[in-house]
Amino acid sequence: MAAATVRLDAIRACLEGTVPGVMATCAPDGTPNVTVISQVEYVDAGHVALSFQFFSKTRRNVLANPVTELLVVHPLHGATYRIAARYLRTDTDGPVFERMKAKLAGIASHEGMADVFRLRGADIYEVESVEQVAAPRHDTLPASPNRLSALRRAALRVAAATDLDGLFEALLDALAQDFGIGHAMLLLLEAGGGRLYTVASRGYGRSGAGAEVALGDGVIGTAARMNTPIRINHATLEYRYARTMREGVAEALVGREIPLPGLADPGSQLAVPLACGGRLMGVLYAESPQELRFDWDDEDALLALATQAAAQLGALAGGGAADDAAEPVPPASAAAPAPAAAPPLRVCHYAADDSVFLDDDYLIKGVAGAVLWKLLRDHATSGRTDFSNRELRLAPDIRLPEVGDNLEARLVLLTRRLTDRQAAVQLQKTGRGRFRLCVTRPLRLSHVPR
Amino acid sequence: MPAILPPPTSPLGPEQAALLERRVSIVVASRDAQRRPHLMRALGCRLCADGRCMTLLLPLRGAAQVLEDLRSNGAIAAVFSEPTTNRSLQLKGDDAQVLPATAEDETLAAEHLERFVAEIGELGFPASVAQTILCAEGGIAAVRFSVREAYEQTPGPRAGVRLGDGG
């Protein structure tokens, strides 16, 4: 029977691990070997990677005789494909390795084998041919939502944003409304590059603005460190954020840390990097209580959308600085009437890390903390309530990093954090590059020097 | 046709023989003259009473290369895996013979399909998946070989351990 050639990227659903693949190898003495394999990872249209977990007969065979054959099955209708593949090399780090490691953790915990499966390497194979050996009787594929059409709607939604706040909202709206993803968050990379901070989220009842994730930590941190999407289709302890122990504990008790929002026990996780011009800018993270929620098309669509958002983030941040440079610094506004009746709000600023506490509860630190402290001091001394982005950028007492940080993003973060805390101090946007400080209780400021 | 000379004893114990009776997924591997391996899913299996000889049923459609390899050199490996438990076993032989399927073989393949539908149904797969992957519409062939070696293949620390006497 003449076999029709099939493109590898047309059968990616067979490589999700839903139905385990099977691999045949041959020893130098001519003895064939066949084994069930836990993971076949799609690398690109010409390559797959297999997990190297054990020093097995299969592995000894491919090192001596690199030609192999794989049998993979489409989980929805059983169409079966035979892939001839030649072993090229083993990667022990890098994006493919990290993607497989994360996915394997999901598979291992799904199979109850978390202690058994450990990824030693990603064995990279060149695909020589793909052949269908069993065809579905009917075209029984249930119609899945068209992700290309969803991506188009999402791209237009995101492109319409004219400022950062609008961009963050449009991105999460797109996930919810165009892709039906109800739980998501957006994190940006801080200037030092060591951590990501949350600027917006959906589906958690609070924005979680300011919550941080270290590079390399969990699905989000790994996607950032490797600048590659990470997708896990099963609940796994290994990549779960240790947030459950913090639930119900007052934020003040856990120190200067804002708990990361998120599902306690996600069944599916997908993190895609925002990168532009070779520079990582953040991570878009989606999750679901349901297992197997995100497939390859979702990953493609979200990565494309995140890439668009990254370009726009760069343009809006740069454009914002140009815009407000053209506008004069507003004159100090008239002193606002002091809300004398309410009890005073105690505000404490620690110079060491620019952290700010409101009535002994941790609020924020870093650039956002320094910004708030400057605003509150100006307000206390002159009664000013109206401010511009430009004066903050020029202010000597806000130590903005030389390059890479984004004042606008920090203002969005600060605004959302104040909203989350329902603080007696709020920020309100009043125009392009301008905002107002709204204070509803008298302030009592204190400062702890470095 | 040369007589099959089975090994003096089977490397399979009662536990392995029982696994082969269960609702297992079966994949057969062969290799050609260039030592390039080929594989195909089998539609059923039958272990003979003394455990020394295995018969596998292969679909003619899709198994042409595997059958050609087996006819030319007889080297065979087959993995048996129970989807709901991941319990797996690999058998090897070097005297595989390709035989025409009997009526009994046809019945065995039909029964195996029915039982496999139930097995993977427990994992949430629709019957159409089993019907596609175990399709016998193009006809079947029987492959018989002496069980020379058996290996534990269940994922875990014992995976790859050789079973039985041969060492």
CSV table of N, CA and C in Angstrom, one decimal, chain A residues 338-390:
chain,number,residue,atom,x,y,z
A,338,ALA,N,-8.6,68.9,54.1
A,338,ALA,CA,-8.2,67.7,54.9
A,338,ALA,C,-9.4,67.0,55.4
A,339,PRO,N,-9.5,65.7,55.1
A,339,PRO,CA,-10.6,64.9,55.7
A,339,PRO,C,-10.4,64.7,57.2
A,340,ALA,N,-10.7,65.7,58.0
A,340,ALA,CA,-10.3,65.7,59.4
A,340,ALA,C,-11.0,64.7,60.3
A,341,ALA,N,-12.2,64.4,59.9
A,341,ALA,CA,-13.1,63.6,60.8
A,341,ALA,C,-12.6,62.2,61.0
A,342,ALA,N,-12.0,61.6,59.9
A,342,ALA,CA,-11.6,60.2,60.0
A,342,ALA,C,-10.4,60.0,60.8
A,343,PRO,N,-10.2,58.8,61.4
A,343,PRO,CA,-8.9,58.5,62.1
A,343,PRO,C,-7.7,58.6,61.1
A,344,PRO,N,-6.6,59.0,61.6
A,344,PRO,CA,-5.4,59.1,60.7
A,344,PRO,C,-4.9,57.8,60.1
A,345,LEU,N,-4.4,57.8,58.9
A,345,LEU,CA,-3.8,56.6,58.3
A,345,LEU,C,-2.3,56.7,58.5
A,346,ARG,N,-1.8,55.7,59.2
A,346,ARG,CA,-0.4,55.7,59.5
A,346,ARG,C,0.3,55.1,58.3
A,347,VAL,N,1.2,55.9,57.7
A,347,VAL,CA,2.0,55.4,56.5
A,347,VAL,C,3.5,55.4,56.9
A,348,CYS,N,4.1,54.2,56.8
A,348,CYS,CA,5.5,54.1,57.1
A,348,CYS,C,6.3,53.6,55.9
A,349,HIS,N,7.4,54.4,55.6
A,349,HIS,CA,8.2,54.1,54.5
A,349,HIS,C,9.6,53.6,55.0
A,350,TYR,N,10.1,52.5,54.4
A,350,TYR,CA,11.4,52.0,54.8
A,350,TYR,C,12.3,52.3,53.6
A,351,ALA,N,13.3,53.1,53.8
A,351,ALA,CA,14.2,53.5,52.8
A,351,ALA,C,15.0,52.3,52.2
A,352,ALA,N,15.2,51.3,53.0
A,352,ALA,CA,16.1,50.2,52.6
A,352,ALA,C,15.6,49.5,51.3
A,353,ASP,N,14.3,49.3,51.2
A,353,ASP,CA,13.7,48.7,50.0
A,353,ASP,C,12.5,49.4,49.5
A,354,ASP,N,12.4,50.7,49.9
A,354,ASP,CA,11.2,51.5,49.5
A,354,ASP,C,9.9,50.8,49.8
A,355,SER,N,9.8,50.0,50.8
A,355,SER,CA,8.5,49.4,51.1
A,355,SER,C,7.7,50.4,51.9
A,356,VAL,N,6.4,50.3,51.7
A,356,VAL,CA,5.4,51.2,52.3
A,356,VAL,C,4.4,50.3,53.0
A,357,PHE,N,4.2,50.7,54.3
A,357,PHE,CA,3.1,50.0,55.1
A,357,PHE,C,2.0,50.9,55.4
A,358,LEU,N,0.8,50.5,55.3
A,358,LEU,CA,-0.4,51.3,55.7
A,358,LEU,C,-1.0,50.7,56.9
A,359,ASP,N,-1.0,51.5,58.0
A,359,ASP,CA,-1.5,51.0,59.3
A,359,ASP,C,-0.9,49.6,59.6
A,360,ASP,N,0.4,49.5,59.4
A,360,ASP,CA,1.2,48.3,59.7
A,360,ASP,C,1.0,47.1,58.8
A,361,ASP,N,0.1,47.3,57.7
A,361,ASP,CA,0.0,46.2,56.7
A,361,ASP,C,0.9,46.6,55.5
A,362,TYR,N,1.6,45.6,55.1
A,362,TYR,CA,2.5,45.8,53.9
A,362,TYR,C,1.7,46.1,52.7
A,363,LEU,N,2.1,47.1,52.0
A,363,LEU,CA,1.4,47.5,50.7
A,363,LEU,C,2.2,47.2,49.5
A,364,ILE,N,3.4,47.8,49.4
A,364,ILE,CA,4.2,47.7,48.2
A,364,ILE,C,5.6,48.0,48.4
A,365,LYS,N,6.5,47.7,47.6
A,365,LYS,CA,7.9,48.1,47.7
A,365,LYS,C,8.5,48.4,46.4
A,366,GLY,N,9.8,48.7,46.4
A,366,GLY,CA,10.5,49.0,45.1
A,366,GLY,C,10.0,50.4,44.5
A,367,VAL,N,10.1,50.4,43.2
A,367,VAL,CA,9.8,51.7,42.5
A,367,VAL,C,8.4,52.2,42.8
A,368,ALA,N,7.4,51.2,42.8
A,368,ALA,CA,6.0,51.6,43.2
A,368,ALA,C,5.9,52.2,44.6
A,369,GLY,N,6.7,51.6,45.5
A,369,GLY,CA,6.7,52.2,46.9
A,369,GLY,C,7.3,53.6,46.9
A,370,ALA,N,8.4,53.8,46.2
A,370,ALA,CA,9.1,55.1,46.2
A,370,ALA,C,8.2,56.1,45.6
A,371,VAL,N,7.4,55.7,44.5
A,371,VAL,CA,6.5,56.7,43.9
A,371,VAL,C,5.4,57.1,44.9
A,372,LEU,N,4.8,56.1,45.5
A,372,LEU,CA,3.8,56.4,46.5
A,372,LEU,C,4.3,57.3,47.6
A,373,TRP,N,5.5,57.0,48.1
A,373,TRP,CA,6.0,57.8,49.2
A,373,TRP,C,6.2,59.3,48.8
A,374,LYS,N,6.7,59.5,47.6
A,374,LYS,CA,6.9,60.8,47.0
A,374,LYS,C,5.6,61.6,46.9
A,375,LEU,N,4.6,60.9,46.4
A,375,LEU,CA,3.2,61.5,46.2
A,375,LEU,C,2.7,61.9,47.6
A,376,LEU,N,2.8,61.0,48.6
A,376,LEU,CA,2.2,61.3,49.9
A,376,LEU,C,3.0,62.4,50.6
A,377,ARG,N,4.3,62.5,50.4
A,377,ARG,CA,5.1,63.5,51.1
A,377,ARG,C,4.7,64.9,50.4
A,378,ASP,N,4.6,64.9,49.1
A,378,ASP,CA,4.3,66.1,48.4
A,378,ASP,C,2.9,66.6,48.9
A,379,HIS,N,2.0,65.6,49.0
A,379,HIS,CA,0.6,65.9,49.4
A,379,HIS,C,0.6,66.5,50.8
A,380,ALA,N,1.4,65.9,51.7
A,380,ALA,CA,1.5,66.3,53.1
A,380,ALA,C,2.1,67.7,53.2
A,381,THR,N,3.1,68.0,52.4
A,381,THR,CA,3.7,69.3,52.5
A,381,THR,C,3.0,70.4,51.8
A,382,SER,N,2.4,70.1,50.6
A,382,SER,CA,1.8,71.2,49.9
A,382,SER,C,0.3,71.0,49.6
A,383,GLY,N,-0.2,69.9,50.0
A,383,GLY,CA,-1.6,69.6,49.7
A,383,GLY,C,-1.9,69.2,48.3
A,384,ARG,N,-0.9,69.1,47.5
A,384,ARG,CA,-1.1,68.7,46.1
A,384,ARG,C,-1.8,67.4,45.9
A,385,THR,N,-2.7,67.4,44.9
A,385,THR,CA,-3.3,66.1,44.5
A,385,THR,C,-3.1,65.7,43.1
A,386,ASP,N,-2.7,66.7,42.2
A,386,ASP,CA,-2.6,66.3,40.8
A,386,ASP,C,-1.1,66.2,40.4
A,387,PHE,N,-0.8,65.1,39.7
A,387,PHE,CA,0.6,64.8,39.4
A,387,PHE,C,0.7,64.4,38.0
A,388,SER,N,2.0,64.4,37.5
A,388,SER,CA,2.2,63.9,36.1
A,388,SER,C,3.2,62.8,36.1
A,389,ASN,N,3.2,62.0,35.1
A,389,ASN,CA,4.2,60.9,35.0
A,389,ASN,C,5.6,61.5,34.8
A,390,ARG,N,5.6,62.7,34.1
A,390,ARG,CA,6.9,63.2,33.7
A,390,ARG,C,7.6,63.7,35.0
